[in-house]
Coordinates of C-alpha atoms (C1' of nucleotides) in Angstrom, one line a residue:
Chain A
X1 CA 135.9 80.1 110.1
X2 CA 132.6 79.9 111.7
X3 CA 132.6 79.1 115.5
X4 CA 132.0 75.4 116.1
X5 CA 129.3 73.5 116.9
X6 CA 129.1 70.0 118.7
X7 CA 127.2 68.0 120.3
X8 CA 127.4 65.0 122.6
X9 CA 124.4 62.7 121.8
X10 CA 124.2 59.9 124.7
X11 CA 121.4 57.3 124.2
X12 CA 119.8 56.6 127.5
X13 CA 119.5 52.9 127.5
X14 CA 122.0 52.7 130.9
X15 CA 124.3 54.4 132.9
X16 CA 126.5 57.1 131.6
X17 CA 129.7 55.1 131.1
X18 CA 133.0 56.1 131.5
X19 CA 133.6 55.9 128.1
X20 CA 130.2 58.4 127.6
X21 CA 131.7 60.8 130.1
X22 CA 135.0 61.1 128.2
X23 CA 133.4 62.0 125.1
X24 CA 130.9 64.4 126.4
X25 CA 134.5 65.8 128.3
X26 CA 136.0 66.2 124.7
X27 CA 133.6 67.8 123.1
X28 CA 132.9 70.1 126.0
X29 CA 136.8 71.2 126.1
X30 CA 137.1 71.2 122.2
X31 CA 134.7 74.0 122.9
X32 CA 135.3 75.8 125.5
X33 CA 138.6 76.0 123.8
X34 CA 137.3 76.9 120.9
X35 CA 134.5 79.5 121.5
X36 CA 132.4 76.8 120.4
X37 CA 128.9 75.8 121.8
X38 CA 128.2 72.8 123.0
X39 CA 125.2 70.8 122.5
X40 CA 123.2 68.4 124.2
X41 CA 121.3 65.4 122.4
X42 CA 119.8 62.6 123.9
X43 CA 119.1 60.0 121.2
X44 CA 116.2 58.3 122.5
X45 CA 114.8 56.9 119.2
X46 CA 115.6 53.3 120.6
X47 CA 111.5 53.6 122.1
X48 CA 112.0 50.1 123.6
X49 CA 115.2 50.6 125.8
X50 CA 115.1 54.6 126.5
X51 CA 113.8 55.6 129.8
X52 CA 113.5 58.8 131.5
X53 CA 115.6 57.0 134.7
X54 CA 118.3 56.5 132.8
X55 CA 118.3 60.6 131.0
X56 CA 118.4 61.6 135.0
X57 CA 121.3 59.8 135.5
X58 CA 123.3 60.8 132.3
X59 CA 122.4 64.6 133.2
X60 CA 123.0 64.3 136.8
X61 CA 126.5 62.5 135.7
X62 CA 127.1 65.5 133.4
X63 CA 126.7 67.9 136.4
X64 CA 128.8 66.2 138.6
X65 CA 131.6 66.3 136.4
X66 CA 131.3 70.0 135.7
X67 CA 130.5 69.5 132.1
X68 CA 127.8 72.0 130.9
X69 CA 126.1 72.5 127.3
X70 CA 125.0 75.6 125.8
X71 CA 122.0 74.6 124.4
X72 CA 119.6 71.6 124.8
X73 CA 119.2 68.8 126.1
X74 CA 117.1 68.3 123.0
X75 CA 115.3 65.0 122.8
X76 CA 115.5 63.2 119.3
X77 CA 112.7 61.6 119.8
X78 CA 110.9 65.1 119.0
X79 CA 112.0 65.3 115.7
X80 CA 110.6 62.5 114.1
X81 CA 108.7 64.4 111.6
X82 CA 111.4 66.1 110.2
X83 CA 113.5 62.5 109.7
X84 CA 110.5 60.9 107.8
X85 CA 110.2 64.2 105.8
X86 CA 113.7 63.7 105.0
X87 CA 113.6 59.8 103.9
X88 CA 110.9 60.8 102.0
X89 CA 112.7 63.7 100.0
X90 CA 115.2 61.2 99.6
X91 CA 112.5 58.6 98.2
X92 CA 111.3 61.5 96.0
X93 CA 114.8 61.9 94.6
X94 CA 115.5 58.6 93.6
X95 CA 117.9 58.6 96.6
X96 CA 116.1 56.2 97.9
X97 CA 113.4 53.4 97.7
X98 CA 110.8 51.1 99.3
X99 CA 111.6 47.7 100.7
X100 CA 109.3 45.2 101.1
X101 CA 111.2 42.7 102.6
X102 CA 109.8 41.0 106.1
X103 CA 112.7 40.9 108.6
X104 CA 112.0 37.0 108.7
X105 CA 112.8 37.1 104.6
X106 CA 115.8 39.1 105.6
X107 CA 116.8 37.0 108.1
X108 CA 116.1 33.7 105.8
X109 CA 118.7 36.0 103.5
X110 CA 121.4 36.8 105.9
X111 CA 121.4 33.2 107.5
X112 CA 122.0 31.5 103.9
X113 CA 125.0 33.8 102.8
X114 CA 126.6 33.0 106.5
X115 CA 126.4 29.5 105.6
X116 CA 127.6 29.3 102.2
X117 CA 130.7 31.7 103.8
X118 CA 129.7 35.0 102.0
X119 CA 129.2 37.9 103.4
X120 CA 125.4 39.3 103.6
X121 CA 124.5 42.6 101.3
X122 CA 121.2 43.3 100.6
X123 CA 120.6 42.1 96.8
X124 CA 118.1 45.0 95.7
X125 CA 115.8 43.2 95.1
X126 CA 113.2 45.8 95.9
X127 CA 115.0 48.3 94.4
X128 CA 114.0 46.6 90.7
X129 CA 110.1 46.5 91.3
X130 CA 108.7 48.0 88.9
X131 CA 106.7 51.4 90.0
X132 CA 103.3 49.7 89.2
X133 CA 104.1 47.1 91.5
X134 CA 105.6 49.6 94.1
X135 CA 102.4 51.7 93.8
X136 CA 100.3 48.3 94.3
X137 CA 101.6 47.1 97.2
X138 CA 101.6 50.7 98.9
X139 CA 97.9 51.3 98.3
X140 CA 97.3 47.4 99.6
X141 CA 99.0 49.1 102.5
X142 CA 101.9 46.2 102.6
X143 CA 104.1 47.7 105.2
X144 CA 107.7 48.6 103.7
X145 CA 110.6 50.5 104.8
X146 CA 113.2 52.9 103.3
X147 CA 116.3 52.3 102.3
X148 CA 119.7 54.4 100.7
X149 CA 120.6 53.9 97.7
X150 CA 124.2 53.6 98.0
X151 CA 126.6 54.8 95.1
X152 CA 129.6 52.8 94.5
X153 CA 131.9 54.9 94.8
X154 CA 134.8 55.9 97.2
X155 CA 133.8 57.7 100.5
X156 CA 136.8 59.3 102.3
X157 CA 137.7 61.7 104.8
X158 CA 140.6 63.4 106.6
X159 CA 139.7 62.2 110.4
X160 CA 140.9 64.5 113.0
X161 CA 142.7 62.1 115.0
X162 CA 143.4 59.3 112.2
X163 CA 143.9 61.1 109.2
X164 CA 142.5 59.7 105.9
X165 CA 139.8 57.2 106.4
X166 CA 138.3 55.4 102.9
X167 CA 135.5 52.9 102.0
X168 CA 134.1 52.1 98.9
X169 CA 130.7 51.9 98.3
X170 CA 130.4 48.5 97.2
X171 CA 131.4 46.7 100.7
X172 CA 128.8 49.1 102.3
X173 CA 124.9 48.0 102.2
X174 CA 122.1 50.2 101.1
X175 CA 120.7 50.3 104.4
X176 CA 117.6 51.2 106.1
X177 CA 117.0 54.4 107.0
X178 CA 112.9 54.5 108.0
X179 CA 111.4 51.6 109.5
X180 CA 108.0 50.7 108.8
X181 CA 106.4 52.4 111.4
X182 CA 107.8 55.6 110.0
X183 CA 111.0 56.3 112.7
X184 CA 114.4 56.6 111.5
X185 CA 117.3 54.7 112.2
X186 CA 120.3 55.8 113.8
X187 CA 122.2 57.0 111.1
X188 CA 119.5 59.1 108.9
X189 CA 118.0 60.7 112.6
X190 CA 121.5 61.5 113.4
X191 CA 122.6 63.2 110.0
X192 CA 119.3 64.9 109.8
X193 CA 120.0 66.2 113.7
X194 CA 123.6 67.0 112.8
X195 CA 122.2 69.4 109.6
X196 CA 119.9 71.2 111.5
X197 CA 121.6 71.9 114.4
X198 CA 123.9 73.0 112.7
X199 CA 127.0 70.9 113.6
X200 CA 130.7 71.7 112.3
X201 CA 132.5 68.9 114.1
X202 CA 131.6 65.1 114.9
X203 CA 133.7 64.0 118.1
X204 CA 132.8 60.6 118.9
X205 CA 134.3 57.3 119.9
X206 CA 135.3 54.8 117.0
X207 CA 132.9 52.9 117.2
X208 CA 131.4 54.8 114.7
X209 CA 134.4 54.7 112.2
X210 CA 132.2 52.2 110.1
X211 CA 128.9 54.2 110.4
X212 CA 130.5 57.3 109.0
X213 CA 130.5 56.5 105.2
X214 CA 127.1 56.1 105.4
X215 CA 126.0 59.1 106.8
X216 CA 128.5 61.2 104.5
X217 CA 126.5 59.8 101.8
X218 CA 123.8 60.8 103.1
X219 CA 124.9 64.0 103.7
X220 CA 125.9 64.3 99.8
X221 CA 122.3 63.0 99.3
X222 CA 121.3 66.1 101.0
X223 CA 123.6 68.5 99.5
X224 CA 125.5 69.4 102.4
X225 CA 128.7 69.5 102.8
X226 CA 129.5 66.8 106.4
X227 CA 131.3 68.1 109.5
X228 CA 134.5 67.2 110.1
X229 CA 135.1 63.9 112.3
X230 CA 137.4 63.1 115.1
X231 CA 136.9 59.6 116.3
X232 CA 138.1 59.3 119.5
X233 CA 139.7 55.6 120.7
X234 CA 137.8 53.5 123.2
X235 CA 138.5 52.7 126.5
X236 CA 138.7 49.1 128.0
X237 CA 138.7 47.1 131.2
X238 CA 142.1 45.7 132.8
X239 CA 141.8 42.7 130.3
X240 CA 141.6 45.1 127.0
X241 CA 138.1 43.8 126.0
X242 CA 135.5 46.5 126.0
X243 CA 134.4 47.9 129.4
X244 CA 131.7 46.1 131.0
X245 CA 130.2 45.4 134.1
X246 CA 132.4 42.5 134.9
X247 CA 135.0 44.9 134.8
X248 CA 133.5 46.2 137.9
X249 CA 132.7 50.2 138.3
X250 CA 132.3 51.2 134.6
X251 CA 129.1 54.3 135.7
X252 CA 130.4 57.5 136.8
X253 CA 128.1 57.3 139.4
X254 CA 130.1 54.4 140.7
X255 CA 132.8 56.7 141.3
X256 CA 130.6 59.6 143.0
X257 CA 129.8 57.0 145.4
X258 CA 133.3 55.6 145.9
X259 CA 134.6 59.5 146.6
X260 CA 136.1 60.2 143.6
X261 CA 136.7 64.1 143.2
X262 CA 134.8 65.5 140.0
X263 CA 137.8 67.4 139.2
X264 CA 140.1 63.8 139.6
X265 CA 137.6 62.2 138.0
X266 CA 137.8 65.0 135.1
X267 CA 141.2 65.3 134.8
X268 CA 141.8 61.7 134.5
X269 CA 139.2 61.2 131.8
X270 CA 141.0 63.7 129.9
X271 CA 143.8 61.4 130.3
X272 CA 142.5 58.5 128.6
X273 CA 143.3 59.0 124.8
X274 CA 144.9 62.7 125.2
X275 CA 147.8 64.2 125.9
X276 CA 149.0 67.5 126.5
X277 CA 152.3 66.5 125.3
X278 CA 155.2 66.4 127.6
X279 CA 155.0 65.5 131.8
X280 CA 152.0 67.3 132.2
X281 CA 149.3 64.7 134.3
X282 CA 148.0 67.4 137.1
X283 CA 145.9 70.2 135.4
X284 CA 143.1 72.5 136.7
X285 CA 140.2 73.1 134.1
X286 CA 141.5 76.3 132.8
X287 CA 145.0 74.5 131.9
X288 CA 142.3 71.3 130.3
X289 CA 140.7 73.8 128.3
X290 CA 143.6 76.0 127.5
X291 CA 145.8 72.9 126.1
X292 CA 143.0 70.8 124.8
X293 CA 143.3 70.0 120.5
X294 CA 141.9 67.4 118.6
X295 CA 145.7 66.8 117.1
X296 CA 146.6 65.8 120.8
X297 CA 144.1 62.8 120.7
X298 CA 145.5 59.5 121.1
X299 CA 144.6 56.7 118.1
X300 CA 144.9 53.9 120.4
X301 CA 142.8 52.5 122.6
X302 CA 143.5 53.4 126.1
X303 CA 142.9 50.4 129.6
X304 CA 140.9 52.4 132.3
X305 CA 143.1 52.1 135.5
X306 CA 141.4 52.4 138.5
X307 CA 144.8 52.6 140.4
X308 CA 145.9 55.5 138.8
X309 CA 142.8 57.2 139.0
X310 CA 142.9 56.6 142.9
X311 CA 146.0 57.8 143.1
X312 CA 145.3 61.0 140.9
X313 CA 142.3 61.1 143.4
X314 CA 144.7 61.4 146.1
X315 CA 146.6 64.1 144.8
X316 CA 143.8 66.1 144.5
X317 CA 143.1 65.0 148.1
X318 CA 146.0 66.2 149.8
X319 CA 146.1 69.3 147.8
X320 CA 142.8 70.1 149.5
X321 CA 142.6 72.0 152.8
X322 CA 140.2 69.7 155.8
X323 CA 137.9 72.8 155.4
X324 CA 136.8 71.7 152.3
X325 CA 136.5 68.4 152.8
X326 CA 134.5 68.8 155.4
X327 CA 130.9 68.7 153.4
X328 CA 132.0 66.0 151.4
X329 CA 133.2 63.8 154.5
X330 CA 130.0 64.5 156.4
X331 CA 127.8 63.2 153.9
X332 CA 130.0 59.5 153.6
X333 CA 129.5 59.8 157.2
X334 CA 125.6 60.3 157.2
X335 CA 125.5 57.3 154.5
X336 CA 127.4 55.3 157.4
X337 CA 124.8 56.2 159.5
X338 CA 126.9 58.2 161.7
X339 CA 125.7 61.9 163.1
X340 CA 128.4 63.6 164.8
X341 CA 128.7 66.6 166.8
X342 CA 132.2 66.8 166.5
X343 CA 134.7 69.6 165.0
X344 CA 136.0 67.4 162.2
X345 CA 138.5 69.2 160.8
X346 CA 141.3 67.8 163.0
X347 CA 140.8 64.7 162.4
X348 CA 140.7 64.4 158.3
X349 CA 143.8 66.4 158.9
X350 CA 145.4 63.4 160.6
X351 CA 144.5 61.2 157.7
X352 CA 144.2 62.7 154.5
X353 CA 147.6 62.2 153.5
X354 CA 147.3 58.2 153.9
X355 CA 144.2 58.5 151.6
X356 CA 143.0 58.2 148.1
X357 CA 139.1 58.3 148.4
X358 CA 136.9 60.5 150.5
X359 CA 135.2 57.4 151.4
X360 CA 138.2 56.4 152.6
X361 CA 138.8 59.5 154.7
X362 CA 135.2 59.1 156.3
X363 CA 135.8 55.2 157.5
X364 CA 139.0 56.2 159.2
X365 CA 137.3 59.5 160.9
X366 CA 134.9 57.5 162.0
X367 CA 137.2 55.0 163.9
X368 CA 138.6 57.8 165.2
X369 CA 135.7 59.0 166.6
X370 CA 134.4 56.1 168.2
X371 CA 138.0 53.3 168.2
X372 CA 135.3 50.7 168.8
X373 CA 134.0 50.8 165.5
X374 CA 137.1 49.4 164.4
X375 CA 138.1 46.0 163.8
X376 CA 141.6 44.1 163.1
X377 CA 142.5 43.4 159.9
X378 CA 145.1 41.1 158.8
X379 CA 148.1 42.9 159.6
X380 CA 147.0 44.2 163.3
X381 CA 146.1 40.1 163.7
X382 CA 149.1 39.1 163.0
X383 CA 150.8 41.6 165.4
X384 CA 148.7 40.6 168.2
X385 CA 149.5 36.9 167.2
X386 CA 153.4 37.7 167.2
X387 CA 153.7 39.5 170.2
X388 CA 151.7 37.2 172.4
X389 CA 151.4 38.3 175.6
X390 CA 153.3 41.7 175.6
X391 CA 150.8 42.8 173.6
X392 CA 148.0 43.1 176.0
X393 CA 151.1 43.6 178.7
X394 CA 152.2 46.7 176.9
X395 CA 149.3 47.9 176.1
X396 CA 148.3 47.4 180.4
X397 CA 151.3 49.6 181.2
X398 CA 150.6 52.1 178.8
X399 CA 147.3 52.1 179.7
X400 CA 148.1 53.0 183.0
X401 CA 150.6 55.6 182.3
X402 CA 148.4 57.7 179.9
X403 CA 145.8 57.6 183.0
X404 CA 148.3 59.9 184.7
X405 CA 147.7 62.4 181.9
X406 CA 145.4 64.7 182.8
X407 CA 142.6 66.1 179.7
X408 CA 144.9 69.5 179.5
X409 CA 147.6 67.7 179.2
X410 CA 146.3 64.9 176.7
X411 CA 148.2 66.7 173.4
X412 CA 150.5 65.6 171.0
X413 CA 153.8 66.4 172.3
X414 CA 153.2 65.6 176.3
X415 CA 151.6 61.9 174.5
X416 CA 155.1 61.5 173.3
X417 CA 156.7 62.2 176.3
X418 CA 155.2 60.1 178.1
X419 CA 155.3 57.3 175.7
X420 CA 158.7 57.8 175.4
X421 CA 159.7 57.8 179.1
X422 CA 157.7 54.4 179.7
X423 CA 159.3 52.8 176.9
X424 CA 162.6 53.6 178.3
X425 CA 162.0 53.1 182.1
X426 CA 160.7 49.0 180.8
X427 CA 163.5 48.7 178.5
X428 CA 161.0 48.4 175.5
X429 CA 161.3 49.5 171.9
X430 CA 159.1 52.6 171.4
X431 CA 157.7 50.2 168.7
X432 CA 156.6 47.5 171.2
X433 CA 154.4 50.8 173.1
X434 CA 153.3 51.9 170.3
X435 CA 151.9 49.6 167.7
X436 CA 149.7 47.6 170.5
X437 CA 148.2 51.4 170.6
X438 CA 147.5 51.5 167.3
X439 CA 146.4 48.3 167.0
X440 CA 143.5 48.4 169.3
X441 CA 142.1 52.4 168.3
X442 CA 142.4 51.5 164.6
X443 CA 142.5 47.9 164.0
X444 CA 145.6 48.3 161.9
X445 CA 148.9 48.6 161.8
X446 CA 148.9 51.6 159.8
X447 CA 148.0 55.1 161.1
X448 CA 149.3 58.5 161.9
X449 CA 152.0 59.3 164.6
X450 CA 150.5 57.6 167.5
X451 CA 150.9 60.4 169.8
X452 CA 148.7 62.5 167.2
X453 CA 146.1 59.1 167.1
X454 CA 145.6 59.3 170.9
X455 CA 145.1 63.3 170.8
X456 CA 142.5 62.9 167.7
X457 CA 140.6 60.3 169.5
X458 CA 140.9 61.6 172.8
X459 CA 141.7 61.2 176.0
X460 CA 138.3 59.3 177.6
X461 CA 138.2 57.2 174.0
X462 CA 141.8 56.1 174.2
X463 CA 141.8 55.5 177.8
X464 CA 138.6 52.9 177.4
X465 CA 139.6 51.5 174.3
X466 CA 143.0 50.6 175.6
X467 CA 141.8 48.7 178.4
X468 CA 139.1 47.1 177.2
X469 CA 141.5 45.5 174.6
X470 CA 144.2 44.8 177.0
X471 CA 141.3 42.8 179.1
X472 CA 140.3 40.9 176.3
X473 CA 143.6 40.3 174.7
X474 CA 145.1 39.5 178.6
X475 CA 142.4 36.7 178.9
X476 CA 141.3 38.0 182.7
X477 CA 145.4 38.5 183.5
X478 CA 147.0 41.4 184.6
X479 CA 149.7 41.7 182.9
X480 CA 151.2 44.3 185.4
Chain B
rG1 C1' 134.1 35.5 106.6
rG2 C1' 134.0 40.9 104.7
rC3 C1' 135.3 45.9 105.7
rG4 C1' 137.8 49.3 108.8
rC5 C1' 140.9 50.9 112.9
rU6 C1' 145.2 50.2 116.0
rA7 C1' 150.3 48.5 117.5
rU8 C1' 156.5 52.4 122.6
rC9 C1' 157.6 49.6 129.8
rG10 C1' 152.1 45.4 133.2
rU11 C1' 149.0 50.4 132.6
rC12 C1' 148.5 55.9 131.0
rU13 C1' 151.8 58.2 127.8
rA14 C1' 156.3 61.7 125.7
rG15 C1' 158.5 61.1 121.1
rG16 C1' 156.6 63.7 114.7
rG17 C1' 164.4 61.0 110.7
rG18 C1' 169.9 62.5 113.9
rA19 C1' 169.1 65.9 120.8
rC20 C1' 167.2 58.2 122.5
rU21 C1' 172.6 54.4 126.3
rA22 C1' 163.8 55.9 124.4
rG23 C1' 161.7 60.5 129.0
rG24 C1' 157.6 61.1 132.7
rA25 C1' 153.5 59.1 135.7
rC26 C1' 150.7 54.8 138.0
rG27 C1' 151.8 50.0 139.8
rG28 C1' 156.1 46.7 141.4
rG29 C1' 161.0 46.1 144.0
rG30 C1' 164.8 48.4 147.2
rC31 C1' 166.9 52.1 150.4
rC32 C1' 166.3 56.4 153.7
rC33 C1' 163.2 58.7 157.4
rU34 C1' 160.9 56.3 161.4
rC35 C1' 156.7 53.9 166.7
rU36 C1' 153.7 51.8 161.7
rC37 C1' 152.2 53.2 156.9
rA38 C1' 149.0 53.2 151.8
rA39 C1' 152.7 59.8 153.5
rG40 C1' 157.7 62.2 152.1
rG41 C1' 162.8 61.7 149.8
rC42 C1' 166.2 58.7 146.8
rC43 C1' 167.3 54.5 143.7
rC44 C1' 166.2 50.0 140.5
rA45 C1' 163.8 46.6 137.1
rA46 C1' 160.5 47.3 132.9
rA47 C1' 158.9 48.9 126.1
rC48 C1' 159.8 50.8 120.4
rA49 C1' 155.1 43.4 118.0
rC50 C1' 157.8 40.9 113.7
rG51 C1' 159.9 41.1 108.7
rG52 C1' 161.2 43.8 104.6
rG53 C1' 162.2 48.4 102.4
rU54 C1' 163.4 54.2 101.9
rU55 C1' 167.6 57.0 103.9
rC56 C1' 174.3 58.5 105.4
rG57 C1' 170.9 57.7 109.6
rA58 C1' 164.6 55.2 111.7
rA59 C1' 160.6 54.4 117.6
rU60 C1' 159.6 58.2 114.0
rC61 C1' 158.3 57.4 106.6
rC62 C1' 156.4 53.1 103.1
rC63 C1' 154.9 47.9 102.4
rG64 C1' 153.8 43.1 104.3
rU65 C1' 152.9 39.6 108.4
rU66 C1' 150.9 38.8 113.1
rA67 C1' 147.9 40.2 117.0
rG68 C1' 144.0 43.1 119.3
rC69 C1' 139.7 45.8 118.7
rG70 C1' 135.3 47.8 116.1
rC71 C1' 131.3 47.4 112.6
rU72 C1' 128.8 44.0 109.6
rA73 C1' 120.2 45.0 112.6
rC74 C1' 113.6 47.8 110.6
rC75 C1' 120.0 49.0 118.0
rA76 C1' 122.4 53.4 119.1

RNA sequence: GGCGCUAUCGUCUAGGGGACUAGGACGGGGCCCUCUCAAGGCCCAAACACGGGUUCGAAUCCCGUUAGCGCUACCA
């Protein structure tokens, strides 16, 4: 068996999609698993909605997910010549012929079977010109397309993730395949790409299930024998409709941005519509590329979870020492517009484990680096709310005894001690000293230990974010 | 409408005739820990779409129904 050959072809007429990404990840691990070589297409024959933006993006998306390609990118685009040689061998053969139709006299066509209930196919009518008239009309320089001559007869194939697939040739259209300004449509520029290139294996999403009859006729047309085809399921929003915008992030750029590890972000793709088999869910790329097969491809159609992918994010999170998350943390900080000076280490320590996104790491370092940046949210309101008065009143008297705490003694353990002692000496729960704390350096009522809070924040930071709270909260009032 | 694809917990999935009182994960609920928690530990609820076959035996094989999705362009 040859070594495979396959190619993701992404058009660039928008964002690389989730659904993009987890194609371009299959066919990178089919093979890298393989020995393959993977290709790179960008099928920009779309003139009107390709731009060069949107090829940036789909590369730069590529990169970021640590998928690479062996050869290319090749542009489509650049290989118009060869497509119109090839609808025109096909015209030569008898493959193929002219069509004059207008697209108005097609539309005129398809509009009147939709109303009397039928279904549209082209009625041939072209097709029975007689050559004189064909010649004619050509050297009057009447504009006319080409289109496929399609052969009744069965077109199957084994799929690699359905099994047998069949049409018939009769409920398929002979379809265009070289407008009349000379550019091929999808299906000849791919098959004609796919030949040359020399591709052994079609992975794609299924979509595509109805577009691949066609081109395996044309492949025949050509005397080649096609690739074999794994049509991979799609992936939908929370609703099961198709992915869209309303569905909220759908570009893998959105994810970038929102912190998502590459590697999370990889593994979880992987996820969507393929199994290992078994438990398995956490897996490094080696282990991905070691256990990736077409037979493990799901059929079904598979709901993107954000939730899950957070939390897979967070696994990846914890797993990952503060050292290396310091880069990564910096720059959501510098996007906050926050510069810091700072050893930072310590302080995603303290909040990594209560963390699914490294833009979530970076708003919590940054409250902890200046407490006034934070702000209540609804929990830490309604603790301030319940507590009423001993919340600034505690938070007074701890307040005062912290003061007693000199900088070298401002750590963890002497925090505790002192926390402890006060509660004890007023008769308070250590939760009625503590959650004010919290409360006014984060805002919520959710943090680390608070003992480890106040030595992450500091001693000065603490002490002047404690009483300026208490002094608002207390309305002027001491509550000592 | 026509053609095609699909159908296991809310979601991602394991399962490829007996190992299934259907397993895991996310999410949800509860308990423990505890100054709080989105962290950790333990526990619970939750699914084979429906109907026919085939078989000693079906989540697994076949057929039909239903539902969802895709395609049906001189888009890709």
């Amino acid at each position: 068996m040859t070594t495979p050959r396959v190619r993701f072809a992404p058009s660039p007429t928008g964002y690389l999609h989730v659904g993009g990404a987890r194609t371009a990840l299959f066919n990178w691990l089919f093979a890298r698993h393989s020995g393959g070589t993977h290709i790179l297409r960008i099928e920009d024959t779309d003139r009107e909605r390709s731009t060069a933006e949107h090829t940036k993006v789909i590369l730069d998306g590529l990169s970021w997910l640590g998928i690479s390609w062996d050869e290319g990118p090749y542009f489509q685009g650049e290989y118009a010549s060869r497509h119109r040689a090839d609808a025109e061998r096909l015209l030569a053969a008898g493959k193929a012929y002219r069509c004059f139709c207008t697209r108005e006299e097609l539309d005129a066509q398809r509009s009147q079977a939709d109303a009397s209930g039928m279904g549209f196919r082209y009625d041939r009518r072209c097709y029975r010109l007689a050559a004189v008239e064909v010649a004619a009309r050509v050297s009057a320089g009447t504009p006319s397309t080409i289109r496929f001559l399609l052969d009744d007869e069965e077109i199957a194939w084994n799929d690699a993730v359905h099994g047998r697939i069949s049409f018939q040739g009769r409920d398929l259209d002979d379809f265009v395949i070289l407008r009349s300004d000379h550019t091929a449509i999808y299906n000849l520029a791919v098959v004609s790409d796919d030949i040359d290139m020399g591709i052994t294996h079609v992975i794609r999403g299924d979509d595509h299930i109805s577009n691949t009859p066609k081109q395996i006729a044309l492949y025949r047309a050509f005397g080649y024998n096609p690739p074999v085809f794994a049509h991979v399921p799609m992936i939908l929003g929370s609703d099961g409709k198709k992915l869209s915008k309303r569905h909220g992030a759908t570009a893998v750029g959105d994810y970038q941005e929102q912190g998502i590890f590459p590697a999370a972000m990889r593994n979880f793709l992987a996820l969507m519509g393929w199994s290992p088999g078994g438990d398995r869910e956490i897996m490094t790329e080696p282990e991905l590329v070691r256990l990736f097969t077409l037979e493990g491809i799901q059929k079904k159609a598979a709901v993107f979870d954000t939730t899950k992918l957070e939390w897979m994010n967070g696994q990846y999170l914890s797993a990952l020492p503060a050292s290396e998350l310091l880069q990564p943390v910096r720059r959501q900080l510098a996007r906050m517009g926050i510069g810091d000076s700072r050893d930072l280490a310590p302080l995603i320590d303290s909040v990594k484990a209560r963390s699914r996104t490294i833009l979530h790491v970076a708003e919590q370092v940054a409250v902890r680096l200046d407490p006034s940046r934070s702000s209540p949210d609804a929990k830490g309101e309604a603790l301030v709310r319940k507590m009423g008065a001993a919340f600034s009143g505690n938070l007074s008297l701890a307040g005062a005894a912290l003061e007693g705490l000199q900088a070298g003694e401002w750590n963890a353990g002497r925090l505790l001690e002192t926390l402890r002692a006060l509660a004890e000496s007023n008769g308070l729960k250590l939760g009625d000293v503590m959650q004010p704390i919290r409360v006014a350096l984060t805002g919520s009522t959710v943090s680390e230990p608070v003992n480890e809070l106040l030595e992450v924040v500091g001693r000065d930071n603490s002490l002047n974010r404690i009483s300026e709270t208490a002094r608002r909260l207390g309305g002027g009032v001491s509550a000592a």
